PDB file of C-alpha atoms in Angstrom:
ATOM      1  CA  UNK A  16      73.886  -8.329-118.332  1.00  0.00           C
ATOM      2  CA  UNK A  17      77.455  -7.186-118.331  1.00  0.00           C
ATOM      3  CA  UNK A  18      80.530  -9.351-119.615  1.00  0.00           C
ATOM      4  CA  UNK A  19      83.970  -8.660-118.392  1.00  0.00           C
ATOM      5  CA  UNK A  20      86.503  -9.744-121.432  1.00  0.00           C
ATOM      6  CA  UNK A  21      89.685 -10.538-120.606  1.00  0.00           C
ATOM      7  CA  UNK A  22      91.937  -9.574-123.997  1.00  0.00           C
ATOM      8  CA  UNK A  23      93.470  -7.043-125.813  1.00  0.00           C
ATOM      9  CA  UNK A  24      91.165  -5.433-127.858  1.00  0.00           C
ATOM     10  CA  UNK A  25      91.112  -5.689-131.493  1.00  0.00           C
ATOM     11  CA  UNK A  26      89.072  -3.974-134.469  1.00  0.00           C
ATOM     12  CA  UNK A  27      87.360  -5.375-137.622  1.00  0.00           C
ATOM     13  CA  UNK A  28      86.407  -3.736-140.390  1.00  0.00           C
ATOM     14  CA  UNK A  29      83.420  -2.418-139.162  1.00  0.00           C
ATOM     15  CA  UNK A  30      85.939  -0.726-136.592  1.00  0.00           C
ATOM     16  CA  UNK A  31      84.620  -2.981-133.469  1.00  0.00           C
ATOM     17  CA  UNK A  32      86.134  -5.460-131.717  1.00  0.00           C
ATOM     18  CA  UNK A  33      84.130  -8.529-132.830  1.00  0.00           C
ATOM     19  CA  UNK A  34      83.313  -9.951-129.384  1.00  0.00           C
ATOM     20  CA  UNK A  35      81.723  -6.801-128.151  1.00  0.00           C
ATOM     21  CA  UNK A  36      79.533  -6.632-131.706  1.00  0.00           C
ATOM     22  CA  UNK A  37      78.918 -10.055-130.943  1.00  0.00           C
ATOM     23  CA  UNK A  38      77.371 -10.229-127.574  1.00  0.00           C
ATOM     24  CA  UNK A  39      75.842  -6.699-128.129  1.00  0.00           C
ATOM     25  CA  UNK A  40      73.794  -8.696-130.384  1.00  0.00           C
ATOM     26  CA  UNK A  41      72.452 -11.174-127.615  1.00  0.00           C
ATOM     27  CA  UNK A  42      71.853  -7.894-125.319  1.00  0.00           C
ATOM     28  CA  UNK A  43      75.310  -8.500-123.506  1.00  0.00           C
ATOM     29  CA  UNK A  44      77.370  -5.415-122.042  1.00  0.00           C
ATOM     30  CA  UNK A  45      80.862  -6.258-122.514  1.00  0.00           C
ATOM     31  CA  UNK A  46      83.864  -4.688-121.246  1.00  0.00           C
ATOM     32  CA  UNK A  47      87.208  -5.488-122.551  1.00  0.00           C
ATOM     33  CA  UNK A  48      90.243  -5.640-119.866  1.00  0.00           C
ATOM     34  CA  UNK A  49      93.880  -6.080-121.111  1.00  0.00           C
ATOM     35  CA  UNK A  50      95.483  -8.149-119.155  1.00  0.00           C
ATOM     36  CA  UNK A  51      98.888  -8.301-120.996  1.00  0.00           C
ATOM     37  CA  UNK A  52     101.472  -6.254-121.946  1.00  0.00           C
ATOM     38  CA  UNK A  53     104.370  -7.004-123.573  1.00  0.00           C
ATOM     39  CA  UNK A  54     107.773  -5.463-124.476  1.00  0.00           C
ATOM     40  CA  UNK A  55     110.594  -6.349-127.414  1.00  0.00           C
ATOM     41  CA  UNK A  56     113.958  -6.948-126.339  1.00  0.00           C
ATOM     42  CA  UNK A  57     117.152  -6.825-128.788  1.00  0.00           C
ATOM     43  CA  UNK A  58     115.563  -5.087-130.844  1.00  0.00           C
ATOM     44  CA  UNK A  59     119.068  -3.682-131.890  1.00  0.00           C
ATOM     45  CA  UNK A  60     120.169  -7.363-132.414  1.00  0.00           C
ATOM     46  CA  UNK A  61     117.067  -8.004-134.721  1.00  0.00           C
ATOM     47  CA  UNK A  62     117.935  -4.924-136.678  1.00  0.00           C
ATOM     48  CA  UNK A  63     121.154  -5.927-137.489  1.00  0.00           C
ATOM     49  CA  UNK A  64     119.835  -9.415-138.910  1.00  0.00           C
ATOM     50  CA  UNK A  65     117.239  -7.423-140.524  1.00  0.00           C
ATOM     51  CA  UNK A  66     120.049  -4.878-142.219  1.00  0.00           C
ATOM     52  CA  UNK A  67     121.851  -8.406-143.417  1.00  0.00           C
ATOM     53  CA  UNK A  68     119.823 -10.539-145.585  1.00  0.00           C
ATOM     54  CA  UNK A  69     122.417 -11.564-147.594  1.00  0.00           C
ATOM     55  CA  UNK A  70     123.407 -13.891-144.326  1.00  0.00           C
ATOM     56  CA  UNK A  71     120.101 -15.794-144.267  1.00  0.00           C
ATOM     57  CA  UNK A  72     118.070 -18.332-146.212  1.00  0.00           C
ATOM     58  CA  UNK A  73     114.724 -16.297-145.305  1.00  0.00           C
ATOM     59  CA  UNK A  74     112.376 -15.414-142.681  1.00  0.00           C
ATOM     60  CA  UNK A  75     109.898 -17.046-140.336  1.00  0.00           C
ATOM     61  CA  UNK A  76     107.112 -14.954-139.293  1.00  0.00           C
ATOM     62  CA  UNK A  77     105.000 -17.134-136.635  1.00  0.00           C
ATOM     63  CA  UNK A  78     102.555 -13.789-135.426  1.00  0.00           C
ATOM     64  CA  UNK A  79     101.319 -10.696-136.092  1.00  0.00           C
ATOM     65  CA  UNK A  80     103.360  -9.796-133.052  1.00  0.00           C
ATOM     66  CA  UNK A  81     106.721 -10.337-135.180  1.00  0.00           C
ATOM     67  CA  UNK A  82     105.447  -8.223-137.961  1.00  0.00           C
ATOM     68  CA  UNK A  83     105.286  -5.486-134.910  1.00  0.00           C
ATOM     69  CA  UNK A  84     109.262  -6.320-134.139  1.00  0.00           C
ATOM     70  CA  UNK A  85     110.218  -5.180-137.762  1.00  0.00           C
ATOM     71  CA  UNK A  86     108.098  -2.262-138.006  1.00  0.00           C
ATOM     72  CA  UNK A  87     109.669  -0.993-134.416  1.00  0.00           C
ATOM     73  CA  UNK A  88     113.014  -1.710-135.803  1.00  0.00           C
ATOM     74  CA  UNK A  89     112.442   0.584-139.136  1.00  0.00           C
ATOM     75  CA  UNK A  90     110.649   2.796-137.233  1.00  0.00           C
ATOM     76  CA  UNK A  91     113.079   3.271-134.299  1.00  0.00           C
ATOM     77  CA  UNK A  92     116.257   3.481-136.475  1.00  0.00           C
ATOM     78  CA  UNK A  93     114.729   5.721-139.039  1.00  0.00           C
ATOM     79  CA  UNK A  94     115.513   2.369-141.651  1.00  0.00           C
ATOM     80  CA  UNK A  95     111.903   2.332-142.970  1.00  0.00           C
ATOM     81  CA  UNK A  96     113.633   4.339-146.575  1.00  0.00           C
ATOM     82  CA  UNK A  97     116.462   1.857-146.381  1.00  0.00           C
ATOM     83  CA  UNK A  98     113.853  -0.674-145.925  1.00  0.00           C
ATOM     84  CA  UNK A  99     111.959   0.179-149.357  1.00  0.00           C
ATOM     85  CA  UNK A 100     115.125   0.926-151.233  1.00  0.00           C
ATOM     86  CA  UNK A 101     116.750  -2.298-150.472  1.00  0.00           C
ATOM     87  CA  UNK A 102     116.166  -4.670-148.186  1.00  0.00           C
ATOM     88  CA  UNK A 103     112.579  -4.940-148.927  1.00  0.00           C
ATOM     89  CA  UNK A 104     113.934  -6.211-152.557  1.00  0.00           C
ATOM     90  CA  UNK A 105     116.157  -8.338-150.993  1.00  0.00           C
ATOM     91  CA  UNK A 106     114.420 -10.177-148.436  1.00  0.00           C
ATOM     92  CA  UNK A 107     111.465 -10.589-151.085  1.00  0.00           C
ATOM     93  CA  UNK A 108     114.291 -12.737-153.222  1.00  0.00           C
ATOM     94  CA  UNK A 109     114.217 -15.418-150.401  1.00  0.00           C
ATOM     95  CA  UNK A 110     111.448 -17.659-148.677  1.00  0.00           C
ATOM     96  CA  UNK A 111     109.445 -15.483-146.197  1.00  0.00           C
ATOM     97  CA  UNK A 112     107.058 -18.273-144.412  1.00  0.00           C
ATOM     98  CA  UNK A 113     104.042 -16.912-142.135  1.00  0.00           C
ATOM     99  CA  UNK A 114     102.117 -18.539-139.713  1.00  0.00           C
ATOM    100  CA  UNK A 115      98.359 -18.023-140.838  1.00  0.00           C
ATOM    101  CA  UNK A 116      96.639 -15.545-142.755  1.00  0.00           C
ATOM    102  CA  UNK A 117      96.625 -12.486-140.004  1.00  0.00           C
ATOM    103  CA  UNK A 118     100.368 -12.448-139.982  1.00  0.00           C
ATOM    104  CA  UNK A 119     100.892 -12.925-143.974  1.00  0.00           C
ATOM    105  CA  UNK A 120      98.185  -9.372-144.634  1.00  0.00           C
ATOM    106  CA  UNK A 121     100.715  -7.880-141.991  1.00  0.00           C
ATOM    107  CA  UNK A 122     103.865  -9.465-144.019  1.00  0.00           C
ATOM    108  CA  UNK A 123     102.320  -8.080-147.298  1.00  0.00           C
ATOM    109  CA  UNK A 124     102.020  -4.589-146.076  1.00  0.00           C
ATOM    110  CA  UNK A 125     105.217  -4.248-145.144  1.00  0.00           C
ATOM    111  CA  UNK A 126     106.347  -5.256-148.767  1.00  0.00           C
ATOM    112  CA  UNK A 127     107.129  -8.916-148.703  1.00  0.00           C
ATOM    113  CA  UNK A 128     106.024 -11.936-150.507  1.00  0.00           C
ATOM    114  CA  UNK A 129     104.732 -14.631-147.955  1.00  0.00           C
ATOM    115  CA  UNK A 130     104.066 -18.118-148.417  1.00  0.00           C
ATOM    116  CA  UNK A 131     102.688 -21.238-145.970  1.00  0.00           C
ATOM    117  CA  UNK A 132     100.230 -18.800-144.445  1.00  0.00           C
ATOM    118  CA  UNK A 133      97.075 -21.593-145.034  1.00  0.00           C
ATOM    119  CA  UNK A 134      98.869 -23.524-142.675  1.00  0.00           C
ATOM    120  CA  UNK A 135      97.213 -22.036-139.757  1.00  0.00           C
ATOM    121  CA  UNK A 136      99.737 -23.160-136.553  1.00  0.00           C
ATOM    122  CA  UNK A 137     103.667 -23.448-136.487  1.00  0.00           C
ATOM    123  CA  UNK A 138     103.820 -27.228-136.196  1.00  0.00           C
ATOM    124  CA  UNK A 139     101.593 -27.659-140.117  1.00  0.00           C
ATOM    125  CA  UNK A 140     103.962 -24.392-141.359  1.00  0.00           C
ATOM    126  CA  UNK A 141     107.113 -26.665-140.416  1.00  0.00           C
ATOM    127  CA  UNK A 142     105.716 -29.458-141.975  1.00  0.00           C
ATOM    128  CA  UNK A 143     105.030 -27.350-145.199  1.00  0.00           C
ATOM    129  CA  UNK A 144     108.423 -26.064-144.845  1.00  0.00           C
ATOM    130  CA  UNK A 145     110.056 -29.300-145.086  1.00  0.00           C
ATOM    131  CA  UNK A 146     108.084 -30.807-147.441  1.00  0.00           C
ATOM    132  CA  UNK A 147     108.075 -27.960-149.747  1.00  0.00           C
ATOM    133  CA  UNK A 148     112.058 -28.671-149.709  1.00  0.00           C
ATOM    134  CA  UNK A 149     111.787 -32.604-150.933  1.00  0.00           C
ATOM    135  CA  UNK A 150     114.325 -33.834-148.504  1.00  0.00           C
ATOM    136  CA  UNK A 151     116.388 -30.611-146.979  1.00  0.00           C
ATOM    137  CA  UNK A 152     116.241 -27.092-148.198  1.00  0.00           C
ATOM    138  CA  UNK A 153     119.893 -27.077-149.268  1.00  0.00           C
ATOM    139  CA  UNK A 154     118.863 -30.044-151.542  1.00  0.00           C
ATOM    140  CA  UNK A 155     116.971 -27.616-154.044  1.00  0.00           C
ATOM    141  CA  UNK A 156     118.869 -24.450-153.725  1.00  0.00           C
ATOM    142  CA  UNK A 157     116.014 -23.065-151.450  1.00  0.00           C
ATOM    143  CA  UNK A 158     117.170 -21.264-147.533  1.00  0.00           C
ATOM    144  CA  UNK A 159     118.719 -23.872-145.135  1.00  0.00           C
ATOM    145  CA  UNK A 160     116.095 -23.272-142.791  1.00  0.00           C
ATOM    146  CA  UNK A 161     118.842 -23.259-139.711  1.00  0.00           C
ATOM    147  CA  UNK A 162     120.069 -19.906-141.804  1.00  0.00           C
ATOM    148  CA  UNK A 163     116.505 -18.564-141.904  1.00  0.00           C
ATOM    149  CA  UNK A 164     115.957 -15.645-139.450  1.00  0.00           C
ATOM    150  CA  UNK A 165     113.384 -16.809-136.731  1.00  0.00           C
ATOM    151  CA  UNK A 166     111.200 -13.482-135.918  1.00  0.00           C
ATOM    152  CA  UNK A 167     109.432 -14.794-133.056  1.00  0.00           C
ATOM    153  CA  UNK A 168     105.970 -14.156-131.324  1.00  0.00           C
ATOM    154  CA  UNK A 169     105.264 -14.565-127.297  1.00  0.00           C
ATOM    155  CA  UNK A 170     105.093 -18.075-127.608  1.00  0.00           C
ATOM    156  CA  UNK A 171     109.024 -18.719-128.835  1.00  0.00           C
ATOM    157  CA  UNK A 172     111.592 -16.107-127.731  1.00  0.00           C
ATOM    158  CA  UNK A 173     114.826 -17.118-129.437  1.00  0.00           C
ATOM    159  CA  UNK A 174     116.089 -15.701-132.330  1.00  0.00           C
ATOM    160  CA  UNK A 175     118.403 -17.712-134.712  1.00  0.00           C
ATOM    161  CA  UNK A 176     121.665 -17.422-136.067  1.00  0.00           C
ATOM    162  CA  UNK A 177     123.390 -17.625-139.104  1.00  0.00           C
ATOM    163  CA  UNK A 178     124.983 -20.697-137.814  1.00  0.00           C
ATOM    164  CA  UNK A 179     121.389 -21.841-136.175  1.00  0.00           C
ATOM    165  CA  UNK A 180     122.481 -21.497-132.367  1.00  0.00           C
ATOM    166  CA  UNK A 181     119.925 -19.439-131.014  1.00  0.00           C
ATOM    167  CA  UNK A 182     120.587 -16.158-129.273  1.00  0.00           C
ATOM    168  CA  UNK A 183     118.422 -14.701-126.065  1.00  0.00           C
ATOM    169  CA  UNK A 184     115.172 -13.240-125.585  1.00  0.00           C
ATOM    170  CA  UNK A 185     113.849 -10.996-128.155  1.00  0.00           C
ATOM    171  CA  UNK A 186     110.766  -9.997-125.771  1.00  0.00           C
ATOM    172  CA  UNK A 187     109.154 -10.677-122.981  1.00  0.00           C
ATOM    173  CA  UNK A 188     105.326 -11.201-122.244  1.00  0.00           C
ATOM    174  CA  UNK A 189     103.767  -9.210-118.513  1.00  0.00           C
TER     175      UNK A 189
END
């Protein structure tokens, strides 16, 4: 029987995307179909928050999708040396929080120390987040979470601050 899958397509280790493995097993024909595409916007805007660490508290990775945003922004402006040299160093001197294990092996490839990534969803990583900070991260001399820089995934488009407005779309899901 054949299987139409509706997703992007994604490889394990064994190089397959795991659903296809898994119904081959059962005799099943799949055939995957993305049905998505997506697109960053202000990238140039993330860049310059990215170039600036010494205006935030941290980062807030909450996908694998906003480990893609940073890569596109070393990548695009030719930063990734500027990246290593510096920022990297930098960034790794503050809280970087992650959303789940997938994002924090993403995180850790691109050179930075991750932590809350056994929390699994955003709502259990905010909870972390404020309980790791007894009573208010300015409290302990850890980020002010309204300075922390937001990198968002396709669920939460804003991007905040240093004075924790937010500020437009960084992407948009098809």
């Amino acid at each position: 029987m054949k299987v139409l899958l509706l997703k992007d397509p994604k490889e394990d280790d064994c190089g397959q995307d795991p659903y296809i493995r898994e119904l081959g097993l059962y005799g099943l024909e799949a055939t995957l179909i993305p049905v998505l595409s997506f697109e960053f916007w202000s990238l140039p805007s993330f860049l310059e928050k990215l170039s600036h660490p010494e205006g935030y508290g941290g980062l807030i990775f909450t996908s694998p999708r906003a480990v893609e945003a940073v890569e596109l922004c070393l990548e695009k402006d030719n930063k990734t040396e500027v990246w290593r040299k510096s920022l990297q160093e930098k960034w790794n001197a503050k809280s970087v929080y992650v959303v789940g294990n997938a994002t924090a092996s993403l995180v850790n490839k691109i050179g930075l120390h991750t932590e809350g990534e056994n929390c699994g969803n955003a709502e259990k990583l905010a909870e972390y987040i404020c309980s790791s900070t007894e009573g208010g991260c300015v409290q302990r001399d850890l980020p002010d979470v309204r300075k922390c820089v937001f990198v968002p995934d396709q669920h939460s488009l804003q991007l905040l601050t240093s004075d924790g407005q937010t500020e437009g779309e960084s992407g948009r899901l098809h």
